Short mmCIF file of N, CA and C in Angstrom, two decimals:
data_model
loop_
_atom_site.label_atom_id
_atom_site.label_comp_id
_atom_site.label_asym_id
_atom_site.label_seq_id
_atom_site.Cartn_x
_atom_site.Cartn_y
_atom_site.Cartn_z
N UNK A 1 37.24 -44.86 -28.17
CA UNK A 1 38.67 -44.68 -28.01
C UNK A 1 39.01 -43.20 -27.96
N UNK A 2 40.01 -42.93 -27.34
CA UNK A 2 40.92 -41.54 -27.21
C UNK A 2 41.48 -41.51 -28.05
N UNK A 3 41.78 -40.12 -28.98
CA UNK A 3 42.44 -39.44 -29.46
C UNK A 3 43.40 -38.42 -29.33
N UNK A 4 44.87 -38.58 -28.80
CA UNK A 4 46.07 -37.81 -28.40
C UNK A 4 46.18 -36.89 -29.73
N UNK A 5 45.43 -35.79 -29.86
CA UNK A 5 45.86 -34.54 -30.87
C UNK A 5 47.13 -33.53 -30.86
N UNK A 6 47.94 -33.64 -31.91
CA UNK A 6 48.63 -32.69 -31.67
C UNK A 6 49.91 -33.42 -30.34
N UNK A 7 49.69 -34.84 -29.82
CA UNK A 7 50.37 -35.23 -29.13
C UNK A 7 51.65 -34.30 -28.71
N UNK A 8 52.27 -34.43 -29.64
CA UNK A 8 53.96 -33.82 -29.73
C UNK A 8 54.40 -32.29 -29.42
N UNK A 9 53.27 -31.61 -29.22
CA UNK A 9 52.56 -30.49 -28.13
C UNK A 9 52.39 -30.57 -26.60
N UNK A 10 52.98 -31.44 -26.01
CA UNK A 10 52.74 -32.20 -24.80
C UNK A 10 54.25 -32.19 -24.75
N UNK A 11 54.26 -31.87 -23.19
CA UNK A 11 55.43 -32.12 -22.27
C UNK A 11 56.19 -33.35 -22.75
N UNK A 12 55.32 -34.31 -22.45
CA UNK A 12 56.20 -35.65 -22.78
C UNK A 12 55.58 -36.27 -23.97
N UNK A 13 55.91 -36.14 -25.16
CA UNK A 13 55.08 -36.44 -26.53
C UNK A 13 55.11 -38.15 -25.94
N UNK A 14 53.73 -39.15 -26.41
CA UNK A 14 53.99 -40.37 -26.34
C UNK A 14 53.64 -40.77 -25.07
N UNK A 15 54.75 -40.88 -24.34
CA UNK A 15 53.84 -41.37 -22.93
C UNK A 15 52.97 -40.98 -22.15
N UNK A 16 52.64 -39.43 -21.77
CA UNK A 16 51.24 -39.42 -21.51
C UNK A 16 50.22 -40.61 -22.47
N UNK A 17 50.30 -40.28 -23.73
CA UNK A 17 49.38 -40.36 -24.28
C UNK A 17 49.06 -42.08 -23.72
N UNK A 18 50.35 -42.82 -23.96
CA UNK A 18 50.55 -44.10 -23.62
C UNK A 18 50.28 -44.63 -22.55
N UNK A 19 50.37 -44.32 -21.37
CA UNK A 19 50.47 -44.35 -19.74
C UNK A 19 48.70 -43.99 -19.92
N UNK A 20 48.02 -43.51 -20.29
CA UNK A 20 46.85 -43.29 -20.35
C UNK A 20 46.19 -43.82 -21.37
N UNK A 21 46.09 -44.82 -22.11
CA UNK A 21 45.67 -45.84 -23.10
C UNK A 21 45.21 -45.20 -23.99
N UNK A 22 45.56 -44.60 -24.78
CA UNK A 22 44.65 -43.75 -26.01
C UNK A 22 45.01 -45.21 -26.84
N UNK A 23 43.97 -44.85 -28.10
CA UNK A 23 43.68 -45.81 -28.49
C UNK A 23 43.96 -45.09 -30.29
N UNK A 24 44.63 -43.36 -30.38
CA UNK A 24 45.24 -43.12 -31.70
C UNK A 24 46.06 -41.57 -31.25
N UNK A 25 47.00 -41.72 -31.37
CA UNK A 25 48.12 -40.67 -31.14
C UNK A 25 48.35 -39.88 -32.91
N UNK A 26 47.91 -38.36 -33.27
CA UNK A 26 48.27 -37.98 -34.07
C UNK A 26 49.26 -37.11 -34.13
N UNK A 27 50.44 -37.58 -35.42
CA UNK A 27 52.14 -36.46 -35.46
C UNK A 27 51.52 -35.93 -36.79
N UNK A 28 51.88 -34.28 -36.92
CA UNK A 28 52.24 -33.95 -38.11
C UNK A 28 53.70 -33.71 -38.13
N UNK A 29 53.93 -34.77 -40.12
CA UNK A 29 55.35 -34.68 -40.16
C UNK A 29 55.48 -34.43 -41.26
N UNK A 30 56.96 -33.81 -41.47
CA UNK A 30 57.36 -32.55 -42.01
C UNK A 30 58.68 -33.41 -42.61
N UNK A 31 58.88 -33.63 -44.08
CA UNK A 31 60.35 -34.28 -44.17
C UNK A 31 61.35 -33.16 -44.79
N UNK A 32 62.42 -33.70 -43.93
CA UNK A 32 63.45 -31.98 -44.02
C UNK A 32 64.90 -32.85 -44.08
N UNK A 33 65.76 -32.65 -44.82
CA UNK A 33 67.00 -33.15 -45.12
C UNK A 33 67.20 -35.21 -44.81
N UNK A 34 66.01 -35.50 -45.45
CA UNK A 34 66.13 -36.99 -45.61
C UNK A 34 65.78 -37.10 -43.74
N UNK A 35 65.06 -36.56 -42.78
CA UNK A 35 64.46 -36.92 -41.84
C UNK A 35 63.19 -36.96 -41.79
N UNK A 36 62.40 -36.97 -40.72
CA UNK A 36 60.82 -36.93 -40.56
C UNK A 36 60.58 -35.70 -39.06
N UNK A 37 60.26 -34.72 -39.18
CA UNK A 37 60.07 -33.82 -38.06
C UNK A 37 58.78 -33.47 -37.90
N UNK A 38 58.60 -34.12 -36.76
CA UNK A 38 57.19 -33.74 -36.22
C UNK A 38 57.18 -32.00 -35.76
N UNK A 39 56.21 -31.94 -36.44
CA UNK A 39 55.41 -30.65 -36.01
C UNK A 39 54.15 -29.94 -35.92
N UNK A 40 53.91 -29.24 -36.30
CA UNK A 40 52.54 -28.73 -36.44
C UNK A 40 52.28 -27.49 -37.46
N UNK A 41 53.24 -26.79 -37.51
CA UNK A 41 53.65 -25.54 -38.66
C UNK A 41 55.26 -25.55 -39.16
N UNK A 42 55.22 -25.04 -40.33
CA UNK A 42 56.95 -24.99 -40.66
C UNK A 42 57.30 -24.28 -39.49
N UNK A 43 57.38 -23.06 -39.29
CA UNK A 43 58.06 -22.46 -38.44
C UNK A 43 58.22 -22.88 -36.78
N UNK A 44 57.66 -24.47 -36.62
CA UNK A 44 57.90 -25.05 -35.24
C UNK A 44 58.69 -26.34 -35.50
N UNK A 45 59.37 -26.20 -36.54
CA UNK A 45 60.50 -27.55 -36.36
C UNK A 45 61.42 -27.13 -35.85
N UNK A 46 62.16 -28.22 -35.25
CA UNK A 46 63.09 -28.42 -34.29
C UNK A 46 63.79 -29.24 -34.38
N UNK A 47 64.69 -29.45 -35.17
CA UNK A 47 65.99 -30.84 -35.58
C UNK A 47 65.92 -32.31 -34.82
N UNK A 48 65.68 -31.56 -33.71
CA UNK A 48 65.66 -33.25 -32.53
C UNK A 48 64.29 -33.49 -32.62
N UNK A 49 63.47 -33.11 -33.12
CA UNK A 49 62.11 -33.54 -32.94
C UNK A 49 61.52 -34.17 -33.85
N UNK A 50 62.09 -35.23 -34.19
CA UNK A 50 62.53 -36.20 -35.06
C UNK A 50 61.07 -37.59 -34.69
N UNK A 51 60.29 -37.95 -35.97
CA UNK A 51 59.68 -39.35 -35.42
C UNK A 51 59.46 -40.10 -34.98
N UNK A 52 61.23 -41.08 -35.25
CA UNK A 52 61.89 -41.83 -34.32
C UNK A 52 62.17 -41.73 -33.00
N UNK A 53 62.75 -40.38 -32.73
CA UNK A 53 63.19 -40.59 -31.49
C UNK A 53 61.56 -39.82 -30.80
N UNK A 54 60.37 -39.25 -31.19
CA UNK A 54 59.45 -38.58 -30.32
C UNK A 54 58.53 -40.26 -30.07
N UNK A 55 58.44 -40.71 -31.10
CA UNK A 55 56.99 -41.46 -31.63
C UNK A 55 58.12 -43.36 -31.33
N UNK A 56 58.45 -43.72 -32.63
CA UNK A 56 58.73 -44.64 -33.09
C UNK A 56 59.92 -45.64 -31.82
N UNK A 57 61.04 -44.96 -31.63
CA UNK A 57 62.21 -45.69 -30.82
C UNK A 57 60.94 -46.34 -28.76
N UNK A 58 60.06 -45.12 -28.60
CA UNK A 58 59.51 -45.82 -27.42
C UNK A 58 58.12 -46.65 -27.58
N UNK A 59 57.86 -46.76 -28.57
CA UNK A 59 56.36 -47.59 -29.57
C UNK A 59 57.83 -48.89 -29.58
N UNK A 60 58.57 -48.66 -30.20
CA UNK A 60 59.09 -50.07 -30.30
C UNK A 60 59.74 -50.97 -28.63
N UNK A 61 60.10 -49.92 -27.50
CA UNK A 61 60.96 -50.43 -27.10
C UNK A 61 58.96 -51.03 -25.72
N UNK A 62 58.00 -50.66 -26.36
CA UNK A 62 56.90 -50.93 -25.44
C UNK A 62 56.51 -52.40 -25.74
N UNK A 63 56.58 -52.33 -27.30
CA UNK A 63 56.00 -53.68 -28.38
C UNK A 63 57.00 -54.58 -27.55
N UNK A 64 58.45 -54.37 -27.77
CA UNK A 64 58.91 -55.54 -26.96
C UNK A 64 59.10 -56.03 -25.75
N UNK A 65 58.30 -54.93 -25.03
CA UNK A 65 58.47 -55.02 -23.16
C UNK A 65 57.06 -56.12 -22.92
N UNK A 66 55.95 -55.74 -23.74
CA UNK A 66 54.83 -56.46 -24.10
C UNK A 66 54.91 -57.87 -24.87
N UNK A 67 55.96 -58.08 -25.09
CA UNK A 67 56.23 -59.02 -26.25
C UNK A 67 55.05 -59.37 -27.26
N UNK A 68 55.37 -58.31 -27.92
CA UNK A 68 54.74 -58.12 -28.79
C UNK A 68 53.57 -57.49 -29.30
N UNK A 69 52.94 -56.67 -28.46
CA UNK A 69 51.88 -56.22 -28.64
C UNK A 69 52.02 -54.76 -28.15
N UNK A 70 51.29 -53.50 -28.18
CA UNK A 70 51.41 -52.42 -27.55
C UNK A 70 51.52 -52.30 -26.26
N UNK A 71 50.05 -52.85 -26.10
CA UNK A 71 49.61 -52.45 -24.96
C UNK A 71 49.56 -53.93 -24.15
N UNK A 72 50.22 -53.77 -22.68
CA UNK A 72 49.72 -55.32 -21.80
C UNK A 72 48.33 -56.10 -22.52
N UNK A 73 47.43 -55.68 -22.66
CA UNK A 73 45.95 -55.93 -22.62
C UNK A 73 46.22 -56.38 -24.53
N UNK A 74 46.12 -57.30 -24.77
CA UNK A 74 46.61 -57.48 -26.09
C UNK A 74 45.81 -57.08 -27.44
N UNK A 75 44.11 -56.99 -26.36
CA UNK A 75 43.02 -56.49 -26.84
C UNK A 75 43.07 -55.02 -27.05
N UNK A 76 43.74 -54.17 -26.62
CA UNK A 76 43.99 -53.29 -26.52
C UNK A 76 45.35 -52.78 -27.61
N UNK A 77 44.29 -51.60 -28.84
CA UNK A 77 45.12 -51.19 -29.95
C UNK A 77 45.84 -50.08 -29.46
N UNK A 78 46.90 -49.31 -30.37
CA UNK A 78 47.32 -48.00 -30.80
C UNK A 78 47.47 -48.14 -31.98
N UNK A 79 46.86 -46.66 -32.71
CA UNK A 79 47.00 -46.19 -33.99
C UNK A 79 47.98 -44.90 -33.65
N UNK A 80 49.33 -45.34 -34.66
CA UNK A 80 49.95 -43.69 -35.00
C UNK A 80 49.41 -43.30 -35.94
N UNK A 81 48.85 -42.36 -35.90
CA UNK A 81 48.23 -41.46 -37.66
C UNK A 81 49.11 -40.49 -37.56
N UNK A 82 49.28 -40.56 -38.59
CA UNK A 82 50.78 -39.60 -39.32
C UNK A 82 50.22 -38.85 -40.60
N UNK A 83 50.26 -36.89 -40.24
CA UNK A 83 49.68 -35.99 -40.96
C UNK A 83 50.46 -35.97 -41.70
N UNK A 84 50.79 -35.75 -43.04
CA UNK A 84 52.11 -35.68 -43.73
C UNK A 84 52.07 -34.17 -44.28
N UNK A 85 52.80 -33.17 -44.09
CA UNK A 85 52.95 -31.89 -43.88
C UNK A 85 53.38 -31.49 -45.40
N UNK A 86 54.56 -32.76 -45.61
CA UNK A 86 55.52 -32.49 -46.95
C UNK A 86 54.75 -33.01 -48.36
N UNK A 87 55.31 -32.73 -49.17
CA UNK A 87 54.41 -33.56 -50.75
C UNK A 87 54.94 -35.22 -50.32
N UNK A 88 53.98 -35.97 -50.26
CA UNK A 88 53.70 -37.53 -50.64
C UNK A 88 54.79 -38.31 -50.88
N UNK A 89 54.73 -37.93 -52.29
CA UNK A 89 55.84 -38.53 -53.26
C UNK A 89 56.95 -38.74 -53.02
N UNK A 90 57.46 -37.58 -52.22
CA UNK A 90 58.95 -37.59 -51.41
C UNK A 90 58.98 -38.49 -49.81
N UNK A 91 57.82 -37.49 -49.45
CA UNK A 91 57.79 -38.19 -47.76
C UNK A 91 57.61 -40.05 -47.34
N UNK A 92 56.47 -40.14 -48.29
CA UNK A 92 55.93 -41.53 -48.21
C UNK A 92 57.07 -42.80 -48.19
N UNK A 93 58.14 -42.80 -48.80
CA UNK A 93 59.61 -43.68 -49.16
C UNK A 93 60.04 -43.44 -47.72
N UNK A 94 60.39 -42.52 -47.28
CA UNK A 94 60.91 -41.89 -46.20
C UNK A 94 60.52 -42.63 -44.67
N UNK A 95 59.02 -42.42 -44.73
CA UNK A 95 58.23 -42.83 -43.57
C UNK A 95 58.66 -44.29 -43.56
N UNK A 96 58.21 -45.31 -44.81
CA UNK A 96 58.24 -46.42 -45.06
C UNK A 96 59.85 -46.89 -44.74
#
């Protein structure tokens, strides 16, 4: 399987990776005023660059175009691995 590194470094975070079947897309995320911001260093967050709307809102709107599954091919996985940037304790509630 493929590994999309650093995905959210990419023109179009997500669908490359998607449109080209990777099989684990990695976000580092950063929790900042009760959000989740993907990034890669503090000093590259960006307010809109938000989980949901990079990662999560087009993972969901695929699951249901598929009914139910990611990918057409049902055999066919995605893993989001999610770096967690912030302390645990706080972030982990958050993500969940």
């Amino acid at each position: 399987m493929v590994l999309s590194h650093n995905d959210y470094a990419q023109i179009r975070p997500f669908t490359n990776a998607y449109n080209n079947r990777v099989g684990f897309i990695e976000a580092d995320v950063y929790l900042r005023h009760d959000s989740l911001l993907v990034a890669h260093e503090p000093d590259e967050i960006v307010s809109e660059k938000t989980l949901e709307n990079l990662y999560l809102d087009s993972l969901a709107e695929r699951i249901k175009a598929n009914g139910g599954t990611v990918y057409p091919d049902a055999n066919q996985s995605l893993v989001l691995m999610i770096d967690l940037k912030t302390e645990g304790a706080q972030t982990i509630p958050v993500l969940i």
